[in-house]
Coordinates of C-alpha atoms (C1' of nucleotides) in Angstrom, one line a residue:
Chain N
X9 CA -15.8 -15.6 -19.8
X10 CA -16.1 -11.9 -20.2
X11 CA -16.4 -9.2 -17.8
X12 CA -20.0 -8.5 -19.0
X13 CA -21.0 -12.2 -18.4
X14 CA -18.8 -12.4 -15.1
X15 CA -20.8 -9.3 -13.5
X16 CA -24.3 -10.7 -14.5
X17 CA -23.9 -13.7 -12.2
X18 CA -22.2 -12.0 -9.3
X19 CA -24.0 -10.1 -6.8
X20 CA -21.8 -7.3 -6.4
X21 CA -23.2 -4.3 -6.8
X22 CA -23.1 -1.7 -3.6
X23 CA -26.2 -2.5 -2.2
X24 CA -25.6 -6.2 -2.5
X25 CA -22.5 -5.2 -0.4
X26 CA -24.1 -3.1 2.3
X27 CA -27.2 -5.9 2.3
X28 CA -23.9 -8.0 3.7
X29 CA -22.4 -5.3 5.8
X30 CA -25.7 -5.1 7.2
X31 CA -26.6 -8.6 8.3
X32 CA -23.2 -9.1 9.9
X33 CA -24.2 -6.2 12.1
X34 CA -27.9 -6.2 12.6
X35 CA -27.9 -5.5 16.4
X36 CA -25.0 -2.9 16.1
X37 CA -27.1 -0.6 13.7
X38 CA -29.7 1.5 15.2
X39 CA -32.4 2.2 12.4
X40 CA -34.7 -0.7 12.2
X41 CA -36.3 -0.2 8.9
X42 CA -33.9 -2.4 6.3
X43 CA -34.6 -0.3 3.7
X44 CA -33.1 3.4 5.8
X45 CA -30.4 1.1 6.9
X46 CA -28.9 -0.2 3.7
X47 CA -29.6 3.9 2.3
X48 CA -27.1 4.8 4.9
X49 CA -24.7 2.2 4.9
X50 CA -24.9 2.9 1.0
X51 CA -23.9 6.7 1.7
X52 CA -21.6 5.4 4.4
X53 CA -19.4 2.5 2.7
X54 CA -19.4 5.1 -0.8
X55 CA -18.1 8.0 1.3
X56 CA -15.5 6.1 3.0
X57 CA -13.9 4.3 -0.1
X58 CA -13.7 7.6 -2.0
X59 CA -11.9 9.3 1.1
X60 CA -9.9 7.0 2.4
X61 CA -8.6 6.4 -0.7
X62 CA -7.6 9.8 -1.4
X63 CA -5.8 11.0 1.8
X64 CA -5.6 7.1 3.7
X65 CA -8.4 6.2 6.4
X66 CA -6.3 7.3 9.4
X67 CA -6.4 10.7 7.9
X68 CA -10.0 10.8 7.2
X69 CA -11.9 12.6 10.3
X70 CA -15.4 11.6 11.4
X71 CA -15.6 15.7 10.0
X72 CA -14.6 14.4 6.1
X73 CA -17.4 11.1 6.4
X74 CA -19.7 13.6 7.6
X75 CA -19.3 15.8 4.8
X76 CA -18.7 13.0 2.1
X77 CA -21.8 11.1 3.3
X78 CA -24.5 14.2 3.9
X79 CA -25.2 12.5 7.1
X80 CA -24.0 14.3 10.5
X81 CA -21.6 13.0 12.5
X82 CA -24.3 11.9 15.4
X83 CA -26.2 9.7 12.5
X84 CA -22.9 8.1 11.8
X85 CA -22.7 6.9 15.5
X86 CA -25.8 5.0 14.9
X87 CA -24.1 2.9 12.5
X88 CA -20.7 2.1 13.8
X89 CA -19.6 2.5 17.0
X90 CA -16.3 4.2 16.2
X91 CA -13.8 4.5 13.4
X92 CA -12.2 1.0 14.3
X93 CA -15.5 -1.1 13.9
X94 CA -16.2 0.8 10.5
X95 CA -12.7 -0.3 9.3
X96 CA -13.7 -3.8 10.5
X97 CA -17.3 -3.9 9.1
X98 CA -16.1 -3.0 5.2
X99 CA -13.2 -5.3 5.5
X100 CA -14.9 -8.3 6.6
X101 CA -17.8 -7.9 3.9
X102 CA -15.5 -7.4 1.5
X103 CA -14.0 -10.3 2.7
X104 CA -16.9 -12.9 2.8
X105 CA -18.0 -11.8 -0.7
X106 CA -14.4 -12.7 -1.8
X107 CA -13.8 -16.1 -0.3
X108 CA -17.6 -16.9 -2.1
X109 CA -16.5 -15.8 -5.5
X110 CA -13.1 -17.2 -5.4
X111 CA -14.1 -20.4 -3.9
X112 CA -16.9 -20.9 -7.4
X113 CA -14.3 -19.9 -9.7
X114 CA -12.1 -22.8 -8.5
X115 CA -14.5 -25.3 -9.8
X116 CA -15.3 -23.8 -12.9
X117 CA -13.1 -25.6 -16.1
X118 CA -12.3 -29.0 -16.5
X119 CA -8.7 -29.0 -17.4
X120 CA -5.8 -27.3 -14.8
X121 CA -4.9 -25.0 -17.7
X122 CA -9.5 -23.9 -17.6
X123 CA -8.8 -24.3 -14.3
X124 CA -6.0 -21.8 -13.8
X125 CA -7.2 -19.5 -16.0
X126 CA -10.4 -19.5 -14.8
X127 CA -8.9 -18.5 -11.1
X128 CA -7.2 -15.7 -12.4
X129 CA -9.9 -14.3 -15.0
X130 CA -12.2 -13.9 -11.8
X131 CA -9.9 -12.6 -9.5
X132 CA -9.1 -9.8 -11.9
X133 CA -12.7 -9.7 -12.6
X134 CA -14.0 -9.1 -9.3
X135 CA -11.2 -6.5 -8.2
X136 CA -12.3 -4.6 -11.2
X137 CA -15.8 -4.9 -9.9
X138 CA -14.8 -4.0 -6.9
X139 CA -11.7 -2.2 -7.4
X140 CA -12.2 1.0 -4.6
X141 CA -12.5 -2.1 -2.0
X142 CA -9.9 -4.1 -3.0
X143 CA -7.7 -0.7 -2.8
X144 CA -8.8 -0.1 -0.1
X145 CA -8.3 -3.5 1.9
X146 CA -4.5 -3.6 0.9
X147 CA -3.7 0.0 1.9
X148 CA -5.4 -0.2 5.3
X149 CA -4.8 -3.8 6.3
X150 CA -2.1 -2.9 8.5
X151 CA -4.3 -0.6 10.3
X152 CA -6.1 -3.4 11.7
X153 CA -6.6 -5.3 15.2
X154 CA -4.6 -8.0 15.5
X155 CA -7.5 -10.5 15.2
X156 CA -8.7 -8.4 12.2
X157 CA -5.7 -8.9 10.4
X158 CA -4.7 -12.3 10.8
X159 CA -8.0 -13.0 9.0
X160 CA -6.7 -10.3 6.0
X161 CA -3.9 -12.3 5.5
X162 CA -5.6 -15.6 5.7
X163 CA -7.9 -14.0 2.9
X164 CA -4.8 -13.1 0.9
X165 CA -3.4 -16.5 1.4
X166 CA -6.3 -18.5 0.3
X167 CA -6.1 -16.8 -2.8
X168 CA -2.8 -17.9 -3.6
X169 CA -3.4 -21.2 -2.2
X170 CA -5.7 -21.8 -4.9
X171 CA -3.5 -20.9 -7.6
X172 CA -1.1 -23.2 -5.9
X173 CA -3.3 -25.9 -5.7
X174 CA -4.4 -26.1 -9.6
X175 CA -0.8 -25.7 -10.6
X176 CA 0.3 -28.6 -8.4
X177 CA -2.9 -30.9 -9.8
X178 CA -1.3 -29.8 -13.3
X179 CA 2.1 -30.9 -12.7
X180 CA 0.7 -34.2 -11.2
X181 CA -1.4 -35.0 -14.5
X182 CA 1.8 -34.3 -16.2
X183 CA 0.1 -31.4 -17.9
X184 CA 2.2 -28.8 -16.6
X185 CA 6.0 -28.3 -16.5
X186 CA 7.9 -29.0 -12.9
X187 CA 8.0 -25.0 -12.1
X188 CA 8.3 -23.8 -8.2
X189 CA 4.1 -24.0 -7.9
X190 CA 4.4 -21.6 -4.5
X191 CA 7.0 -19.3 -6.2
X192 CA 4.4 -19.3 -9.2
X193 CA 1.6 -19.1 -7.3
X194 CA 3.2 -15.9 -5.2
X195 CA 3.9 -13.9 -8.8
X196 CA 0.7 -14.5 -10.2
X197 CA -0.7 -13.1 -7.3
X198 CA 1.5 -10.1 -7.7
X199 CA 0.2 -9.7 -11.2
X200 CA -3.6 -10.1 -9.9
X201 CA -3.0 -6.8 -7.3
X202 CA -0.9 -5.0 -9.9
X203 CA -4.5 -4.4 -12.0
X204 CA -6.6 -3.0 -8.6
X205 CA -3.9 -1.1 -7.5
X206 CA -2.2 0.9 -10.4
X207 CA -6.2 1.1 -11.9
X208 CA -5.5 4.5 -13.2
X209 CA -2.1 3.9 -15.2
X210 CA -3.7 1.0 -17.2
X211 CA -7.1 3.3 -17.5
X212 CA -5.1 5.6 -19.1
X213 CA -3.2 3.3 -21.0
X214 CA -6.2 2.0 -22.4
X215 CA -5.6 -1.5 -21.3
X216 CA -9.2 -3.3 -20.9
X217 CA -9.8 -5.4 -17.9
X218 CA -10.5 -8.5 -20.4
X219 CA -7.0 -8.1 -22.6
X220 CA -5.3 -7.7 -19.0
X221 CA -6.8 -10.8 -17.8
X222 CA -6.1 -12.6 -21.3
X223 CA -2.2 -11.3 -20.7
X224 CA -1.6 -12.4 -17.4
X225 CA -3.4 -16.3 -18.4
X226 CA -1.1 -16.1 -21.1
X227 CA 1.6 -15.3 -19.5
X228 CA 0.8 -17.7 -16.7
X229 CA 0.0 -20.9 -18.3
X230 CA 2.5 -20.4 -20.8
X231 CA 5.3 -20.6 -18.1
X232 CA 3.1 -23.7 -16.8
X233 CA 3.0 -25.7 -20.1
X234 CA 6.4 -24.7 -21.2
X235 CA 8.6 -24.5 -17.6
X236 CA 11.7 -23.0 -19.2
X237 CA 15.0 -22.2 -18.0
X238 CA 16.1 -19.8 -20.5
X239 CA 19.1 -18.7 -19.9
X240 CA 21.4 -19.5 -22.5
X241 CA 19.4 -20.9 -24.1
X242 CA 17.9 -18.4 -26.4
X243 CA 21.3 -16.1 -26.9
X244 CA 25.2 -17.7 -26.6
X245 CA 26.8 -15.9 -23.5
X246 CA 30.1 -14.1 -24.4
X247 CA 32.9 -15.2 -23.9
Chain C
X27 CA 25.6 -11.1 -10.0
X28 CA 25.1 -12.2 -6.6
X29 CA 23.2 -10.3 -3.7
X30 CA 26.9 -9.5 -2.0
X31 CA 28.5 -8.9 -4.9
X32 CA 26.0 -6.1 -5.7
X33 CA 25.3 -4.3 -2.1
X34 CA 30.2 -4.8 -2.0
X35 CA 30.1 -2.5 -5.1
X36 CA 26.7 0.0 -4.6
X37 CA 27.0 2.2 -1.7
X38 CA 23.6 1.3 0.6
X39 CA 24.3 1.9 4.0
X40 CA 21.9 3.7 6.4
X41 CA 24.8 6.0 6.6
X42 CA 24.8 6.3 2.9
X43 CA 21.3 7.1 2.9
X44 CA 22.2 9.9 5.7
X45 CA 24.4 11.5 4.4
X46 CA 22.2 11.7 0.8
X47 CA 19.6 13.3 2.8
X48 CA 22.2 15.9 4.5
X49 CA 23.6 16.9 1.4
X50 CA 20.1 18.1 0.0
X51 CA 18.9 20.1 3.1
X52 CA 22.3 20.9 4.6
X53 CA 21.0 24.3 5.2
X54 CA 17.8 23.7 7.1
X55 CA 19.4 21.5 9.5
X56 CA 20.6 23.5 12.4
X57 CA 23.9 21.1 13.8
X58 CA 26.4 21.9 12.3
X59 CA 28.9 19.5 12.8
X60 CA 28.3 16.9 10.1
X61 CA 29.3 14.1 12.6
X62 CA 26.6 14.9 14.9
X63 CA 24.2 15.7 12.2
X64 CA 24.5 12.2 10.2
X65 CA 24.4 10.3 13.7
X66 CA 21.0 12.1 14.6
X67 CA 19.4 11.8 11.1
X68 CA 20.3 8.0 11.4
X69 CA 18.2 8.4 14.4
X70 CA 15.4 9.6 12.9
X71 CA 15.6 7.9 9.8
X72 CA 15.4 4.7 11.0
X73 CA 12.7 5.6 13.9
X74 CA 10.7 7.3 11.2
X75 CA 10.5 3.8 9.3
X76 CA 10.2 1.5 11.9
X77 CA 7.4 2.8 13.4
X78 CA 5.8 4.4 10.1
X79 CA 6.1 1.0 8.3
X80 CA 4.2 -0.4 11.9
X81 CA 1.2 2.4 11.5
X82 CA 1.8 4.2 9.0
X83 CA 3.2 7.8 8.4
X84 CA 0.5 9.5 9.4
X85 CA -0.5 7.5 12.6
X86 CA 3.3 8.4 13.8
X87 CA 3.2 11.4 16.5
X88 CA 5.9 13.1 17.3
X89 CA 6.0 11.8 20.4
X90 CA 6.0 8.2 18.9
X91 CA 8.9 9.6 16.9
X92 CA 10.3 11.2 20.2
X93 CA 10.4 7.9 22.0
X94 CA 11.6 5.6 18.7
X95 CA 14.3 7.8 18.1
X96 CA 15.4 8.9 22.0
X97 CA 15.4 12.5 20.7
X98 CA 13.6 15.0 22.5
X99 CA 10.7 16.6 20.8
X100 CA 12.1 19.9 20.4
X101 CA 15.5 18.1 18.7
X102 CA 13.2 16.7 16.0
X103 CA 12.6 20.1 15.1
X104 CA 15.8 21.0 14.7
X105 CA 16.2 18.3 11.7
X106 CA 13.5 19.1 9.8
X107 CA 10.6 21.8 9.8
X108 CA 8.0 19.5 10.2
X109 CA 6.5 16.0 9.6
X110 CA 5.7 16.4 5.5
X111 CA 9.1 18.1 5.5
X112 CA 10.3 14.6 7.1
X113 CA 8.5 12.8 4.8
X114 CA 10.1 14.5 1.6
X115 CA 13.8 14.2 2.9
X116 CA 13.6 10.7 3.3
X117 CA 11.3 10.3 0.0
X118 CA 14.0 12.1 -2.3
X119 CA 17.0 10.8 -0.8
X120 CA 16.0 7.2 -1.7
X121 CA 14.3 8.5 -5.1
X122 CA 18.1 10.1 -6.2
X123 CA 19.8 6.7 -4.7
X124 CA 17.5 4.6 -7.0
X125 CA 17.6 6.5 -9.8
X126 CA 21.5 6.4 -9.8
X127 CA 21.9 2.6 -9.2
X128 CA 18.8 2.0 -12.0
X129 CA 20.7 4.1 -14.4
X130 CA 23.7 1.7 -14.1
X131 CA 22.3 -0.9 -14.3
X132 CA 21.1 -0.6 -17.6
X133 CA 24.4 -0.1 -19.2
X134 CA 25.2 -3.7 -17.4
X135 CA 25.0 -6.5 -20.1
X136 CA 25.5 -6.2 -24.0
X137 CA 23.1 -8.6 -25.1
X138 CA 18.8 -7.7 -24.4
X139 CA 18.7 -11.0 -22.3
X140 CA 21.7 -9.8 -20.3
X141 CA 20.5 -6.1 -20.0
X142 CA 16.9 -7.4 -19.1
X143 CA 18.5 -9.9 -16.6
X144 CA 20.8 -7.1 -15.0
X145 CA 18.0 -4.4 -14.5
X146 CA 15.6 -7.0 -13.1
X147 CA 18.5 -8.2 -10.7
X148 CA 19.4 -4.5 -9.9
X149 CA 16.1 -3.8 -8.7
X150 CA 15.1 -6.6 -6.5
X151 CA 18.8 -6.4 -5.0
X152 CA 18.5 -2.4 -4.5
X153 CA 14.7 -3.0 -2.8
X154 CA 16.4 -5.8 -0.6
X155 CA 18.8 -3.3 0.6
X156 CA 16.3 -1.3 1.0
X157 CA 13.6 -2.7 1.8
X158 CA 12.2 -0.8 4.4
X159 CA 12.4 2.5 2.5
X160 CA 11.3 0.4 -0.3
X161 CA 7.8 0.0 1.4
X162 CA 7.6 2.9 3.4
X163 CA 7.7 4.5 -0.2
X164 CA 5.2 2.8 -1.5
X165 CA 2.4 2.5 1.3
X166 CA 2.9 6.7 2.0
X167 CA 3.6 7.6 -1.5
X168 CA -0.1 8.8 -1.5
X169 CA 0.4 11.3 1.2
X170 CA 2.8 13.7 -0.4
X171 CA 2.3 16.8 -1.4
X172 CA 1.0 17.4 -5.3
X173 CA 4.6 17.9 -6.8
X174 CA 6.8 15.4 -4.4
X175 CA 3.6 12.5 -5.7
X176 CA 4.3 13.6 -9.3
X177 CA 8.0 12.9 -9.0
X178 CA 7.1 9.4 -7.3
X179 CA 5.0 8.3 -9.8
X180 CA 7.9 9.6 -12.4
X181 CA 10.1 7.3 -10.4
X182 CA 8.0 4.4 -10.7
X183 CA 7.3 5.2 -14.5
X184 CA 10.8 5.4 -14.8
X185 CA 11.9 2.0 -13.5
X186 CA 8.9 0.3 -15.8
X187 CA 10.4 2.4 -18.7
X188 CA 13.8 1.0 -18.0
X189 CA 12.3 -2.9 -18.4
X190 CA 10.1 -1.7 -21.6
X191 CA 12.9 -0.2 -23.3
X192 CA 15.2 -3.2 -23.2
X193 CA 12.5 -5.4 -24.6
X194 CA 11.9 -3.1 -27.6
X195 CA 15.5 -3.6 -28.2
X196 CA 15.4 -7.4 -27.8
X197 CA 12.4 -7.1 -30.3
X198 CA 14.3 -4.9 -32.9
X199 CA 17.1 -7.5 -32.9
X200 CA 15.2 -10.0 -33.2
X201 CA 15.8 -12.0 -30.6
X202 CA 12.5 -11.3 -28.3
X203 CA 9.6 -12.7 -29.6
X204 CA 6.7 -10.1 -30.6
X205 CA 5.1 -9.5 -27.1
X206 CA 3.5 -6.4 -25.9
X207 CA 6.3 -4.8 -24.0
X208 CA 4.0 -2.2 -22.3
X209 CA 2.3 -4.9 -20.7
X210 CA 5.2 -7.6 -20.1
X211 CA 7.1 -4.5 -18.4
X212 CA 3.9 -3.4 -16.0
X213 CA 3.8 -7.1 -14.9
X214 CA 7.4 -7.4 -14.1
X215 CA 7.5 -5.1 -12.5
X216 CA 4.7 -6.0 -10.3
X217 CA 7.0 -9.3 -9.3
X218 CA 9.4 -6.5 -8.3
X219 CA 7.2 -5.1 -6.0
X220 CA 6.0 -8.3 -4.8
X221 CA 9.6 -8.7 -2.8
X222 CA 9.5 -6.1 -0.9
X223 CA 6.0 -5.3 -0.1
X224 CA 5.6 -9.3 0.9
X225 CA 9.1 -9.7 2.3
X226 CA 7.7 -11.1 5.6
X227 CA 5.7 -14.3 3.4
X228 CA 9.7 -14.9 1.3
X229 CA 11.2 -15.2 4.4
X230 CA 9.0 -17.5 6.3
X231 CA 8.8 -19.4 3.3
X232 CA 12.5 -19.1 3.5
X233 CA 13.1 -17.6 0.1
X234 CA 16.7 -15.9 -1.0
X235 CA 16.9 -12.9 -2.6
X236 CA 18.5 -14.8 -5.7
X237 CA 16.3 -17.2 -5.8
X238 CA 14.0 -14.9 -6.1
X239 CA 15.8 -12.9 -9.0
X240 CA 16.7 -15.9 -10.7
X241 CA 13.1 -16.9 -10.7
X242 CA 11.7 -13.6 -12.1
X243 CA 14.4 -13.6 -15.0
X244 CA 13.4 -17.0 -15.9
X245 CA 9.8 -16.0 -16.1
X246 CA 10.8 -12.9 -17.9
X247 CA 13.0 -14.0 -20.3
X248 CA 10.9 -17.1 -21.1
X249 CA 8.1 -15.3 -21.9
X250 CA 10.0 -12.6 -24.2
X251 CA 12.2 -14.9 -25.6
X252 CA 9.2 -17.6 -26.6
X253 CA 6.3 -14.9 -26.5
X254 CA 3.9 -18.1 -26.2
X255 CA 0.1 -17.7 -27.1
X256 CA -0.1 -20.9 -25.2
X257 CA -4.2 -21.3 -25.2
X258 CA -5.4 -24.0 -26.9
X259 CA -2.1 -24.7 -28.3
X260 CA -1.1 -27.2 -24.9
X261 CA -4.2 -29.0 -24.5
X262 CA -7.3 -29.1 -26.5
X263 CA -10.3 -27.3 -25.7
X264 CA -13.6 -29.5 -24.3
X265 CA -16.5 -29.8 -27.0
Chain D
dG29 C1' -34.0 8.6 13.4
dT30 C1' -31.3 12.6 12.9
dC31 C1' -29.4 16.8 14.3
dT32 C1' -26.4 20.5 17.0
dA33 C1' -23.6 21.6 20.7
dT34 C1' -20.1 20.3 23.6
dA35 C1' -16.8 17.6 26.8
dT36 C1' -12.5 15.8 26.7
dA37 C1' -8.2 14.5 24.9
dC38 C1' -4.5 14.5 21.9
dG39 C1' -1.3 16.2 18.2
dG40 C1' 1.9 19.6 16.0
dA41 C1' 4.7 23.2 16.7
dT42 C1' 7.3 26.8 19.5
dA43 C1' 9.6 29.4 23.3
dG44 C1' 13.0 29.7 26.1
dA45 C1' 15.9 27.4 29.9
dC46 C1' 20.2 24.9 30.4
Chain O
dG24 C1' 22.7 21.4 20.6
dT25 C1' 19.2 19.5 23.3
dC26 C1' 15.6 19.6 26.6
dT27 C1' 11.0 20.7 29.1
dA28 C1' 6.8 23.1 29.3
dT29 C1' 3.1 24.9 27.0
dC30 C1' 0.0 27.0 23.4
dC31 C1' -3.5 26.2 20.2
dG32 C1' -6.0 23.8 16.9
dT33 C1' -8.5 19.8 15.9
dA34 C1' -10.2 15.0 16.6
dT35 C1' -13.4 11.6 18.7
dA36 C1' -17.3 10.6 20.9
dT37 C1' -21.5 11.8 23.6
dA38 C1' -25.7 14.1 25.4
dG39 C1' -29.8 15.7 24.7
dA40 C1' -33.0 18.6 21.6
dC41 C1' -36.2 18.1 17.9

DNA sequence: GTCTATATACGGATAGAC
DNA sequence: GTCTATCCGTATATAGAC
């Protein structure tokens, strides 16, 4: 699948992602019209991505999202009642939108080698789609409530869960090699982040989101088919 | 190389560290007896990291770094000129200590799958040593000033230079397979980071530093010795 | 629904005692 | 060399006008 293709079936543009902001938090937000809402929570959820990311949400003032936004800081009370909850509301839609991807990509391909690659290409997908979010969510995760980010890293874990899972269904159809499927599962996941948070040393590298996604599948499934211990293998030691 | 073997022979201690940072702003700190100076800085040093790594850099007051440390306010100030000051001591002092135990690492191994094996070991030792300046690097990295971020990122580039430079050599001797070393490197070193930004996940999940290693190099060196283009080629594709 | 003005509190940094 | 007390700027959050 390309990136093209992957976008055109998954809602996740920024409205789509305020629409769910929004309904998680009806009663919280003031305006009653739908359509001033999501507006706001557009000019909202935009300011505080680009912000935050720049100088770290701590450091961003209610001042800065009133700038960044063009609403005043009064407005902004009627749509989250403080800094905390505003952390809270992006993470959690984020979240949601993420578990429904992730949880359609698992059953797309036949095979645990479609399978596997199939995880991957729309994880790397989706953080491209959403890159400033997924940013975002792993710098600021520790600045969460405790309840808040227990569910992060039950996110985070889910993810690599399901890489774990299709590498283990591999190895039990004899497909794949006997590799350490949580130690696999763990780097993989490693690779996946590497692409939304170094974004701007592969932009400038001109590395495209589809040959990074081919690269890490390649690399992946070709320790999954081929399980090697290398060492010594491929060069004598001296002696 | 083992984990002991390596922290035996590279100097790592917090005092280490200390005494790395004194030596670059001997001036600006007022004690001047370099017994009582070290002592405090390990004070602050390791106050500034525990409860930055907890919050973040920027969350930490002074008075949070008051209490941590059981300095007095005032003291603090007699270390450094400020908290970015702070944050640039402790940033260069492990930049200079990484740089130097990088460097030798290279030279370790004649062979491309020994030199690639010794600089992936170094590294995930050295950020086990490490680890907490390891992460508090990376999560406040952002927050520096426009010439202190410049050299971080050289840092960083400097490491996945290390990793690409060794495969280029494995591919002009023939012994690496044709991969794309920009990209193998970038992902490797993305497991490096994995270790010590997830070190809490490895050590429920009760993995060692070398098993870690060991893993990695396998997965490196498999990949650059075999250079698979495995799609297609281990199972056949659905019709 | 959105704005301005302001109450209240907290943080960084310094002065000067001991 | 280290501490306490304090200044001053700036942050969050609210009240109430429009």
């Amino acid at each position: 699948m390309t990136y093209r293709q992957f976008t055109r079936q998954a809602k996740l543009t920024q409205e789509d992602f305020c629409l769910e902001m929004l309904a998680a938090h009806r009663d919280e937000v003031k305006a009653k019209k739908e359509r001033t809402a999501v507006k706001n929570l557009e000019l909202i959820f935009q300011a505080t991505l680009k912000v935050s990311n720049q100088k770290g949400f701590q450091a961003m003032t209610m001042r800065d999202l009133s700038k960044a936004s063009g609403l005043s800081i009064g407005a902004l009370y009627d749509y989250f009642s403080g800094k905390e909850a505003l952390l809270e509301m992006i993470q959690g839609a984020g979240r949601r939108i993420t578990r429904r991807v992730m949880r359609q990509a698992v059953s797309g391909g036949d095979t645990p080698s479609e399978k596997l690659a199939s995880v991957i290409r729309a994880h790397i997908y989706l953080s491209e789609a959403m890159q400033p979010w997924f940013f975002f969510s792993y710098m600021e995760a520790r600045h969460l409530g405790k309840v808040e980010k227990q569910r992060a890293v039950e996110g985070e874990l889910a993810t690599e869960r399901h890489i774990a899972e299709v590498i283990k269904q591999g190895k039990r159809e004899g497909v794949f090699a006997d590799v350490d499927h949580m130690l696999t599962a763990s780097v993989i996941k490693g690779m996946l982040q590497d692409w939304y948070l170094k974004r701007g040393k592969y932009a400038k590298r001109r590395v495209s989101v589809e040959r990074y996604a081919e690269f890490v599948v390649n690399m992946a499934l070709g320790y999954c088919l081929n399980g090697l211990e290398p060492i010594g293998a491929g060069e004598p030691e001296n002696e």
